[in-house]
Amino acid sequence: MKICGVRLLKKNNPPVAILAALMAVVFLGASPLRAAEKPTINITAYTIDAQLDPDAHSLKATARVTFTSLEPLDTVAFQLHGALKVNKVTDSANHVLSGERGTDATIRLTLPAALSKGQTTTFTFDYEGVLSGSEESPVEGLKLASIGSPISYLFYPARWFPMTGYLTDRFTADIHISVPEGYRVAGSGAVTPITQSGGTFEFRWDKPGFPGTIIAGKFNPIAAPSASYVHIWTTDARKSTAPEFADTAAKEFNFFTGIFGPAESVHFNVVEIPDDTLPAYWAPEIAAIPGSRMSSKGNFRLLANTVSRQWWGSQVSPATLNDAWITNGMSRYAELMYLEEEGGQSALQKAVVDVSAGALAYDTIPLSGIGRDDAFSPEFQSSTLEKGALVFHMLRWEVGDDSFRNILKATLTQFADKPIRTSDFMKLAESQSQQQLTAFFAQWIDGTGAPEFTDKYTVYRLGNNKGFRTIGEIGQDLDLFRMPVELKIETDGKTETRRIDVVGTDSQYVVDTFGRPRHISLDPNNWLLKNSPDMTVRIAILRGQQLIAQGDTTGAIGEYQKALTANPNSSLASYRIGEALFNQRNYQASANAYRDALRGDDDPKWTEVWSHIQLGKIFDVTGQRDRAVNEYREAVQTNDNTQGALNEARQYLQAPYKREESND
């Protein structure tokens, strides 16, 4: 399950820990926007009147933009979707402004009179255009705005209205959207009754935030059976799964309310979007989910991540992109906290391993400096989401559950409807935990890298039947590292755990146990971000998957080969090589790789069933039906239905697999 113009993983592709990649890899195929420059204006309010014509795929809009200059200015720059033509811009005195459009969605306006620092004014933009694909999108190759039937969507990052300060510039908004009969519109702060169909829908969000997402469609909203404040907006094709999915959203919303406190609004809408855009998006009061993912069985983590954005993103936002790890990271960790609630600590531990690979995949720039990267780059996404999540996970271990929850609630209370800086969060964490956390934040926010632990120990028998004494030394390679590490000692009798303060490269410990120690493990519950030979394999495979998403098959195979160098028996690395070669129609080399996967370490277990299925497909497309049938039978005999494997094997037992020409 880990995973856009950009290429989504095919429906039949088996999981890879797709969830962790779902949000992190979503922008990989795109040419990202430039890294944030120093802001020169602060937009505070919008009044937008827009008409959507699904048949013509067109938008006509007028936007009144109120902003304050942060320095003396004789020109002002905004960003607007490249497919939208600006007809006219006027200032507060109704003077028509001249300007020019850049190639990066920028509109630069020349002012008749310079603005002084701190001056507030309002510009009015009249604009229109056709929005039907990814052409001229602010992120090349990725559809962020599309008008059509049965669903139209205008996401905030699409720049469908003039804006600056992506993710950081909070604003209020009055938005009026006109649509044909039969359409309903979802947005933040709805004033229009939910029952209205067609006409003009009014939205008013009067708290500084990010209310700039609009979704219109042939929806028939229904309330969640378990919570009347949660509504799900779907087309008729998704009606059967809507009630259960709405109940899951309500359950997650209630869980997060219990941990974080009340959300900004008592209203919450889960809204269907097409499958050709992001794997999920959020806005105040909104979780936008593709229709194909509106199933509680396999997508509750994706939904949990999106629901948590009502707190981490909407209620609190980063002051700069260098602070985005706070909201991005905590939304990912909120997802993991819900996973822990549903599946127990073992489910959390397993997920942390996958997230750790993402955290270390591009760990070359500290989180405190990540804003220099493009906001849609894999480096930025991986660092702020995955490493950010691990920072929260480790902070929880460092300060304890009670203090950790107090830190989260205090953050949301003190910075409600405000931006937060990393320095603010650090001070708040120390005050709530009553601990000195300088070393913690220096390592994980201002530094890069992760420790790789070693443990040397000797066991002595104590006299007078007093048991055994273990004297050991924990080693790791980061000189400035300082954190508690869990030590687990399995004995002939009771299992003992200790919390050992590891400082510098070598730290000694002494533990007495009654039973003879049989096995000693460091950090058995995965509380720390750490390197290991296994992690090296995971990182290489993850980077390979991300290169596949970008269309770089050769580079991906190179990463998979690095994984095999670290672990020649890695079934997953061999499977991924087979997958890449299969897509290139290099069938013999692909078959060899799948055979290597079957002879490997069988980790993860699903590589066995899917290797047999893929071998069956190779035999089918090369005209060897008898051998194909044998592989499909082998797949069925595994009794492993991961990602519908058994159903697929049985399907091709009935009729040969045929490769479509469009799969080139």
XYZ file of C-alpha atoms in Angstrom:
664
model
C 0.000 0.000 0.000
C 2.882 2.594 0.241
C 2.623 5.385 -3.743
C 1.005 10.487 -9.035
C 1.284 12.638 -13.687
C 3.156 11.102 -11.402
C 2.043 7.572 -11.897
C -0.204 5.854 -9.410
C 0.608 2.244 -8.593
C -1.576 -0.029 -10.656
C -4.572 -1.540 -8.939
C -3.058 -5.000 -9.094
C 0.346 -4.010 -7.771
C 0.952 -5.637 -4.401
C 1.638 -3.462 -1.380
C 4.997 -1.975 -0.517
C 3.946 0.008 2.507
C 1.989 2.174 0.059
C 0.551 4.454 2.731
C 3.842 5.980 3.684
C 4.507 6.784 0.065
C 0.993 7.882 -0.737
C 1.477 11.398 0.559
C 5.236 11.572 0.251
C 5.533 10.571 -3.401
C 2.426 12.274 -4.664
C 4.332 15.083 -6.382
C 7.304 13.118 -7.698
C 6.556 13.291 -11.402
C 6.113 17.002 -11.417
C 8.425 19.910 -12.011
C 8.151 21.507 -8.590
C 7.505 25.117 -7.782
C 10.491 27.142 -6.776
C 11.516 27.147 -3.157
C 9.858 29.840 -1.111
C 11.331 33.326 -1.416
C 11.159 36.012 1.234
C 7.523 37.216 1.336
C 6.865 40.829 0.375
C 3.114 40.922 1.050
C 0.735 39.224 3.465
C -2.682 38.377 2.015
C -5.352 38.559 4.719
C -8.740 38.259 2.970
C -10.513 37.230 -0.221
C -13.938 37.808 -1.701
C -14.374 35.511 -4.699
C -17.295 35.179 -7.120
C -16.898 32.270 -9.541
C -18.982 30.482 -12.157
C -18.254 26.859 -13.045
C -19.388 25.427 -16.391
C -18.743 21.654 -16.309
C -19.796 21.172 -19.937
C -17.298 23.778 -21.174
C -14.731 22.905 -18.466
C -14.510 26.635 -17.777
C -14.122 28.991 -14.834
C -15.029 32.688 -14.770
C -14.149 34.544 -11.595
C -13.655 37.855 -9.860
C -11.414 37.932 -6.801
C -10.975 40.860 -4.406
C -7.631 40.365 -2.653
C -6.814 42.330 0.504
C -3.159 42.370 1.522
C -0.558 44.253 3.549
C 2.871 45.151 2.198
C 5.776 43.906 4.304
C 8.227 46.397 2.769
C 8.071 49.392 0.403
C 6.903 48.108 -2.995
C 6.473 49.454 -6.519
C 5.637 46.025 -7.961
C 3.608 43.182 -6.475
C 3.748 39.518 -7.503
C 0.986 36.917 -7.250
C 0.675 33.344 -8.451
C -2.224 32.189 -10.639
C -2.857 28.946 -12.531
C -1.260 29.170 -15.969
C -4.472 28.175 -17.790
C -6.336 31.176 -16.391
C -6.306 34.384 -18.457
C -6.366 37.672 -16.557
C -8.752 40.137 -18.196
C -8.206 43.055 -15.839
C -6.693 43.995 -12.482
C -7.725 47.148 -10.618
C -6.512 48.700 -7.388
C -8.593 50.120 -4.539
C -9.040 53.385 -6.483
C -10.291 51.405 -9.499
C -7.141 52.159 -11.515
C -6.327 49.476 -14.063
C -2.928 47.954 -13.308
C -0.423 46.808 -15.908
C 1.850 43.842 -15.515
C 3.322 40.721 -17.025
C 3.016 36.959 -16.632
C 6.010 34.773 -16.028
C 6.502 31.170 -17.056
C 6.089 29.906 -13.493
C 2.456 30.956 -12.843
C 3.635 34.374 -11.613
C 1.813 37.642 -12.306
C 3.915 40.749 -11.601
C 1.944 44.002 -11.369
C 3.387 47.510 -11.686
C 1.874 49.975 -9.217
C 0.927 53.565 -10.150
C 2.093 54.637 -6.696
C 4.430 52.754 -4.409
C 3.077 51.009 -1.329
C 4.703 51.853 1.975
C 5.636 49.211 4.510
C 2.572 48.143 6.496
C 0.085 49.639 4.015
C -3.091 47.613 3.434
C -4.935 47.706 0.126
C -7.250 45.637 -2.081
C -6.798 44.553 -5.702
C -9.594 43.121 -7.857
C -8.790 40.435 -10.436
C -11.117 39.495 -13.302
C -10.042 36.241 -14.952
C -11.261 33.122 -16.769
C -10.055 29.962 -18.417
C -10.475 26.289 -19.208
C -9.385 23.806 -16.541
C -9.536 20.248 -17.818
C -6.115 18.673 -17.382
C -2.636 19.111 -16.013
C -1.633 21.589 -18.716
C -0.111 24.764 -17.267
C -0.659 23.490 -13.740
C 1.551 25.118 -11.085
C 2.989 21.616 -10.668
C 3.702 20.242 -14.136
C 2.006 16.943 -14.875
C -0.265 17.040 -11.842
C -3.955 17.945 -11.962
C -4.818 20.234 -9.072
C -7.832 21.886 -10.703
C -10.331 20.430 -13.153
C -13.864 21.428 -14.132
C -16.086 18.773 -15.629
C -18.816 16.228 -15.021
C -19.631 14.621 -12.677
C -17.029 16.235 -10.363
C -15.114 19.515 -10.517
C -12.350 20.365 -8.067
C -10.326 23.490 -7.349
C -7.615 22.733 -4.789
C -5.882 25.517 -2.894
C -2.389 24.683 -4.301
C -3.800 24.929 -7.849
C -3.610 28.721 -7.541
C -7.100 29.045 -8.993
C -7.249 32.433 -7.305
C -4.335 34.920 -7.008
C -2.203 33.979 -4.028
C 1.168 34.041 -2.302
C 2.671 32.220 0.660
C 1.674 28.643 -0.094
C 1.024 26.812 3.218
C 2.083 29.831 5.291
C -0.130 32.842 4.406
C -3.359 32.428 6.419
C -6.449 34.298 5.193
C -10.207 34.683 5.584
C -12.544 34.173 2.654
C -16.037 34.867 1.339
C -16.521 32.617 -1.686
C -19.579 32.405 -3.945
C -19.707 29.543 -6.451
C -22.379 29.288 -9.168
C -23.064 25.888 -10.740
C -25.746 24.380 -13.012
C -28.806 22.571 -11.708
C -28.023 19.124 -10.365
C -24.680 20.112 -8.832
C -23.831 20.697 -5.196
C -20.738 22.444 -3.886
C -18.544 21.625 -0.890
C -16.292 24.247 0.674
C -15.204 25.651 4.018
C -17.775 27.498 6.115
C -20.913 26.696 4.117
C -23.739 29.211 4.437
C -25.964 27.703 1.739
C -28.160 24.788 2.922
C -26.687 21.395 2.124
C -29.925 20.421 0.372
C -29.654 23.090 -2.343
C -29.025 21.874 -5.888
C -27.691 24.263 -8.500
C -27.492 28.043 -8.275
C -25.038 29.960 -6.106
C -23.402 28.423 -3.048
C -21.961 30.757 -0.412
C -19.022 29.990 1.883
C -17.664 32.199 4.643
C -14.543 31.351 6.650
C -13.855 34.197 9.083
C -10.841 32.715 10.904
C -7.395 33.059 9.311
C -6.747 29.742 7.595
C -6.703 27.948 4.245
C -10.318 27.831 3.009
C -9.461 27.980 -0.697
C -10.625 24.516 -1.843
C -13.894 24.007 -3.728
C -15.385 20.697 -4.927
C -18.574 20.628 -7.005
C -20.337 17.538 -8.239
C -23.480 15.572 -8.790
C -23.519 14.698 -5.115
C -26.243 13.599 -2.761
C -24.689 14.207 0.691
C -25.722 11.902 3.519
C -24.911 12.005 7.219
C -22.775 9.309 8.806
C -25.045 6.782 10.542
C -23.064 7.220 13.773
C -22.531 11.008 13.688
C -24.848 13.627 12.212
C -22.064 16.246 12.047
C -20.147 14.160 9.480
C -21.475 14.159 5.915
C -20.160 12.196 2.975
C -20.523 13.589 -0.533
C -20.413 10.936 -3.257
C -21.721 10.303 -6.730
C -24.262 7.538 -7.240
C -21.476 5.108 -8.179
C -20.093 5.227 -4.602
C -23.351 5.204 -2.656
C -22.977 1.613 -1.453
C -19.711 2.202 0.449
C -20.489 5.756 1.574
C -22.187 5.065 4.952
C -19.428 2.764 6.219
C -16.695 5.138 5.068
C -18.482 8.061 6.730
C -18.660 6.079 9.968
C -14.918 5.442 9.776
C -14.322 9.181 9.302
C -16.518 9.929 12.316
C -14.642 7.395 14.416
C -11.301 8.919 13.459
C -12.577 12.455 14.022
C -13.734 11.500 17.518
C -10.415 9.784 18.268
C -8.421 12.869 17.323
C -10.803 15.124 19.250
C -10.054 13.067 22.339
C -6.300 13.500 21.868
C -6.024 17.016 20.447
C -9.153 18.733 21.740
C -12.046 20.159 19.686
C -11.470 20.953 16.029
C -12.111 24.426 14.623
C -15.554 23.414 13.392
C -18.221 20.943 14.441
C -18.963 20.244 10.759
C -16.947 17.785 8.701
C -17.386 16.631 5.110
C -15.791 13.680 3.340
C -15.987 14.530 -0.361
C -15.367 12.309 -3.369
C -12.817 13.465 -5.930
C -11.771 11.745 -9.180
C -8.942 9.224 -9.295
C -6.806 11.345 -11.663
C -5.584 13.781 -9.040
C -4.017 13.640 -5.572
C -4.487 10.524 -3.415
C -6.111 12.833 -0.841
C -6.486 16.505 -0.005
C -7.845 18.582 2.862
C -9.293 21.987 3.674
C -11.111 23.332 6.735
C -14.129 21.038 7.287
C -13.130 18.875 4.287
C -11.359 15.593 3.604
C -11.227 14.971 -0.156
C -10.705 11.307 -1.066
C -10.716 9.630 -4.522
C -13.813 7.532 -5.085
C -11.804 4.342 -5.620
C -10.343 4.737 -2.129
C -13.669 5.191 -0.358
C -13.467 1.827 1.332
C -12.780 1.489 5.045
C -11.009 -1.857 4.687
C -7.779 -0.714 3.086
C -7.797 3.065 3.320
C -8.461 3.978 6.933
C -4.870 5.198 7.324
C -5.124 7.507 4.318
C -8.383 8.841 5.734
C -6.900 9.246 9.226
C -3.998 11.271 7.856
C -6.416 13.531 5.984
C -8.812 13.910 8.926
C -5.949 14.887 11.244
C -5.260 17.884 9.002
C -8.218 19.638 10.650
C -5.806 20.166 13.519
C -2.355 19.912 11.917
C -2.527 22.184 8.895
C -5.844 23.928 9.359
C -5.906 24.923 13.038
C -2.114 25.313 13.228
C 0.140 25.998 10.245
C 3.885 26.521 9.684
C 5.239 30.063 9.831
C 7.716 29.184 7.064
C 8.397 26.081 5.025
C 11.294 25.385 7.401
C 8.598 24.749 10.013
C 6.438 22.477 7.836
C 7.759 19.374 9.614
C 5.511 20.291 12.564
C 2.212 19.999 10.680
C 3.238 17.510 7.994
C 5.011 15.318 10.506
C 2.241 15.382 13.072
C -0.415 14.550 10.472
C 1.585 11.444 9.574
C 2.119 10.601 13.232
C -1.574 11.128 13.995
C -2.228 8.500 11.331
C 0.154 6.152 13.161
C -1.473 6.903 16.515
C -4.825 5.868 15.071
C -3.197 2.743 13.634
C -1.916 1.973 17.134
C -5.431 2.471 18.524
C -6.854 0.019 15.995
C -4.057 -2.541 15.665
C -2.086 -2.260 18.891
C 1.548 -1.463 19.543
C 2.801 -4.149 17.162
C 1.022 -2.443 14.250
C 2.645 0.853 15.215
C 6.097 -0.728 15.464
C 5.787 -2.281 12.015
C 4.625 0.985 10.451
C 7.456 2.928 12.082
C 9.984 0.789 10.180
C 8.434 1.814 6.853
C 8.236 5.475 7.877
C 11.879 5.326 8.991
C 12.944 4.347 5.469
C 11.172 7.421 4.123
C 12.740 9.574 6.825
C 16.263 8.527 5.847
C 15.766 8.333 2.072
C 16.757 11.997 1.518
C 18.261 12.917 4.875
C 20.898 15.379 3.621
C 19.372 18.694 4.753
C 18.259 19.355 8.359
C 14.557 19.895 8.923
C 15.386 23.412 10.105
C 16.649 24.222 6.585
C 14.307 22.143 4.436
C 12.456 25.247 3.202
C 15.251 25.815 0.679
C 13.921 22.763 -1.197
C 10.873 22.934 -3.425
C 7.681 22.293 -1.485
C 6.665 19.562 -3.955
C 10.048 17.854 -4.187
C 10.588 14.297 -2.910
C 13.228 15.640 -0.525
C 10.807 18.102 1.075
C 7.920 15.658 1.210
C 9.982 12.791 2.587
C 11.684 14.934 5.208
C 8.692 16.870 6.513
C 6.254 13.961 6.478
C 8.323 10.927 7.380
C 11.189 12.354 9.391
C 8.786 14.846 10.952
C 6.606 11.950 12.106
C 9.613 10.184 13.609
C 10.567 13.344 15.517
C 7.167 13.271 17.212
C 7.466 9.538 17.811
C 10.854 9.968 19.483
C 9.670 12.995 21.462
C 6.890 10.819 22.851
C 9.511 8.282 23.989
C 11.726 11.011 25.429
C 9.081 12.817 27.528
C 6.447 10.110 28.100
C 2.852 9.750 26.917
C 1.262 12.240 29.324
C 3.703 15.058 28.624
C 3.557 14.302 24.909
C -0.208 14.737 24.799
C 0.072 17.911 26.872
C 2.550 19.278 24.330
C 0.170 18.559 21.448
C -2.843 20.129 23.156
C -0.865 23.179 24.246
C 0.432 23.672 20.700
C -3.071 23.626 19.264
C -4.437 25.894 21.995
C -1.706 28.520 22.008
C -1.312 28.656 18.233
C -4.913 28.191 17.118
C -5.474 30.021 13.819
C -1.838 31.111 13.904
C 1.441 30.077 12.312
C 4.019 28.340 14.495
C 7.804 28.368 14.284
C 10.118 25.546 15.263
C 11.526 27.716 18.053
C 7.989 28.191 19.411
C 7.412 24.462 19.455
C 10.730 23.762 21.151
C 9.991 26.215 23.977
C 6.499 24.825 24.394
C 7.763 21.222 24.503
C 10.259 22.076 27.233
C 7.724 23.988 29.324
C 5.100 21.241 29.106
C 7.508 18.376 29.808
C 9.703 20.228 32.308
C 12.691 18.714 30.524
C 15.715 20.238 28.857
C 15.440 19.151 25.208
C 18.297 21.055 23.571
C 20.197 17.906 22.624
C 17.054 16.251 21.246
C 16.183 19.086 18.874
C 19.822 19.681 17.936
C 20.057 16.077 16.752
C 16.723 15.659 14.995
C 15.831 19.184 13.771
C 19.196 20.864 13.235
C 21.132 17.738 12.292
C 21.064 14.875 9.807
C 21.804 11.191 10.057
C 20.724 8.497 12.476
C 22.691 6.222 14.799
C 23.583 2.637 13.994
C 23.790 0.789 17.297
C 26.095 -1.994 18.413
C 25.983 -3.836 21.730
C 28.854 -5.680 23.390
C 28.215 -7.412 26.681
C 29.403 -10.078 29.081
C 27.214 -12.091 31.479
C 28.486 -13.036 34.954
C 26.935 -15.424 37.461
C 26.458 -13.851 40.907
C 27.163 -15.814 44.066
C 24.640 -17.014 46.639
C 22.026 -17.728 43.924
C 21.511 -14.000 43.345
C 21.241 -14.449 39.599
C 23.294 -12.881 36.825
C 24.922 -9.570 36.049
C 25.209 -8.268 32.493
C 27.875 -5.640 31.872
C 27.667 -4.102 28.434
C 28.518 -1.181 26.206
C 26.232 0.424 23.640
C 28.097 1.911 20.704
C 26.912 4.191 17.914
C 28.536 6.545 15.439
C 27.162 10.024 16.299
C 29.412 11.854 18.747
C 26.763 14.410 19.811
C 23.960 11.864 20.219
C 22.151 11.862 23.566
C 18.917 9.942 24.117
C 17.477 7.163 26.272
C 17.491 3.767 24.560
C 15.331 0.817 25.577
C 17.229 -2.349 26.478
C 15.338 -5.657 26.486
C 16.876 -8.692 28.206
C 15.160 -12.028 27.635
C 16.112 -14.532 30.342
C 15.235 -18.078 31.355
C 12.534 -16.515 33.471
C 11.193 -12.971 33.443
C 11.983 -10.596 30.581
C 13.592 -7.402 31.855
C 13.567 -3.961 30.237
C 15.739 -0.984 31.093
C 15.993 2.593 29.889
C 19.661 3.337 29.222
C 20.908 6.897 28.683
C 23.155 6.762 25.642
C 25.557 9.700 25.472
C 28.202 9.933 22.770
C 29.678 6.994 20.925
C 30.082 4.615 23.890
C 27.769 4.143 26.887
C 28.107 1.479 29.573
C 25.339 -0.305 31.428
C 25.000 -2.874 34.199
C 21.829 -4.959 34.619
C 21.181 -7.659 37.238
C 18.632 -10.388 36.468
C 17.567 -13.503 38.327
C 17.363 -15.641 35.180
C 20.258 -16.218 32.777
C 20.095 -13.746 29.857
C 19.417 -15.510 26.554
C 19.002 -12.557 24.205
C 19.572 -8.808 24.497
C 18.061 -6.337 22.043
C 18.320 -2.564 21.668
C 15.241 -0.468 20.949
C 13.004 -3.514 20.383
C 9.870 -1.360 20.126
C 11.301 0.934 17.433
C 11.161 4.168 19.389
C 14.228 5.610 17.655
C 15.119 6.517 14.101
C 18.165 4.361 13.431
C 20.272 2.878 10.687
C 20.879 -0.825 10.136
C 21.733 -3.153 7.239
C 18.014 -3.909 6.877
C 17.225 -0.186 6.757
C 19.789 0.282 3.985
C 17.841 -2.243 1.911
C 14.513 -0.564 2.653
C 15.827 2.881 1.743
C 17.227 1.707 -1.592
C 13.957 -0.030 -2.489
C 11.930 3.042 -1.532
C 14.127 5.313 -3.643
C 13.726 2.855 -6.499
C 9.956 3.006 -6.208
C 10.087 6.789 -6.261
C 12.205 6.735 -9.422
C 9.672 4.379 -11.013
C 6.989 6.943 -10.164
C 9.050 9.515 -12.069
C 9.454 7.204 -15.060
C 13.165 6.552 -14.485
C 13.243 2.756 -14.749
C 17.004 2.562 -15.249
C 17.675 4.610 -12.141
C 15.169 2.526 -10.202
C 16.853 -0.749 -11.156
C 20.128 0.768 -9.989
C 18.614 1.452 -6.560
C 17.196 -2.072 -6.378
C 20.652 -3.426 -7.195
C 22.033 -1.411 -4.265
C 19.487 -3.166 -2.063
C 20.681 -6.542 -3.349
C 24.280 -5.563 -2.666
C 23.315 -4.922 0.955
C 21.194 -8.094 1.116
C 21.644 -10.523 -1.805
C 18.677 -12.552 -0.521
C 16.156 -9.687 -0.495
C 12.999 -11.065 -2.082
C 11.498 -7.588 -2.253
C 14.451 -6.108 -4.158
C 14.398 -9.004 -6.645
C 10.636 -8.681 -7.017
C 10.909 -4.960 -7.766
C 13.583 -5.630 -10.397
C 11.301 -8.225 -11.979
C 8.444 -5.733 -11.948
C 10.523 -3.020 -13.639
C 11.829 -5.409 -16.303
C 8.329 -6.771 -16.930
C 7.119 -3.241 -17.655
C 9.978 -2.962 -20.177
C 8.854 -6.273 -21.767
C 12.238 -7.796 -20.956
C 10.537 -11.062 -20.084
C 13.501 -13.399 -19.663
C 15.340 -11.051 -17.306
C 12.083 -10.377 -15.489
C 11.443 -14.096 -15.012
C 14.962 -14.540 -13.654
C 14.346 -11.799 -11.094
C 11.028 -13.318 -9.990
C 12.771 -16.686 -9.573
C 15.371 -14.930 -7.405
C 12.542 -13.474 -5.322
C 11.146 -16.977 -4.744
C 14.596 -18.207 -3.685
C 15.150 -15.234 -1.382
C 14.286 -14.411 2.226
C 10.511 -14.359 1.609
C 10.272 -10.883 3.167
C 7.624 -9.665 2.831
C 5.601 -12.830 2.591
C 3.427 -11.579 -0.285
C 6.406 -11.666 -2.684
C 5.844 -15.420 -3.020
C 2.263 -15.338 -4.263
C 2.832 -12.342 -6.514
C 6.039 -13.738 -8.008
C 4.093 -16.819 -9.087
C 1.364 -14.629 -10.597
C 3.886 -12.487 -12.468
C 5.667 -15.587 -13.781
C 2.302 -16.864 -14.962
C 1.747 -13.629 -16.854
C 5.172 -13.907 -18.484
C 4.398 -17.432 -19.672
C 0.994 -16.317 -20.960
C 2.359 -13.420 -23.014
C 5.116 -15.655 -24.428
C 2.632 -18.342 -25.499
C 3.383 -20.981 -22.845
C -0.065 -21.554 -21.388
C 0.696 -24.842 -19.595
C 3.551 -23.296 -17.655
C 1.419 -20.224 -16.898
C -1.352 -22.393 -15.431
C 1.182 -24.133 -13.216
C 2.370 -20.790 -11.789
C -1.187 -19.613 -11.124
C -1.864 -22.879 -9.291
C 1.274 -22.351 -7.215
C -0.046 -18.897 -6.345
C -3.417 -20.277 -5.224
C -1.685 -22.877 -3.060
C 0.025 -20.140 -1.006
C -3.419 -19.151 0.317
C -2.139 -15.561 0.498
C -4.739 -13.091 -0.723
C -2.654 -9.948 -0.228
C -4.060 -7.206 -2.467
C -6.491 -9.689 -4.036
C -3.755 -12.069 -5.205
C -5.870 -15.232 -5.041
C -8.689 -13.615 -6.992
C -6.261 -12.572 -9.696
C -4.638 -16.005 -9.889
C -8.042 -17.682 -10.240
C -9.018 -15.171 -12.925
C -6.015 -16.123 -15.066
C -6.584 -19.816 -14.463
C -9.874 -19.323 -16.283
C -8.517 -17.196 -19.130
C -4.947 -16.276 -20.181
C -3.469 -12.946 -19.219
C -3.293 -10.567 -22.170
C -1.161 -7.484 -22.067
C -2.779 -4.334 -23.368
C -0.852 -2.340 -25.926
C -1.526 0.823 -23.922
C 0.778 -0.506 -21.186
C 3.849 0.504 -23.174
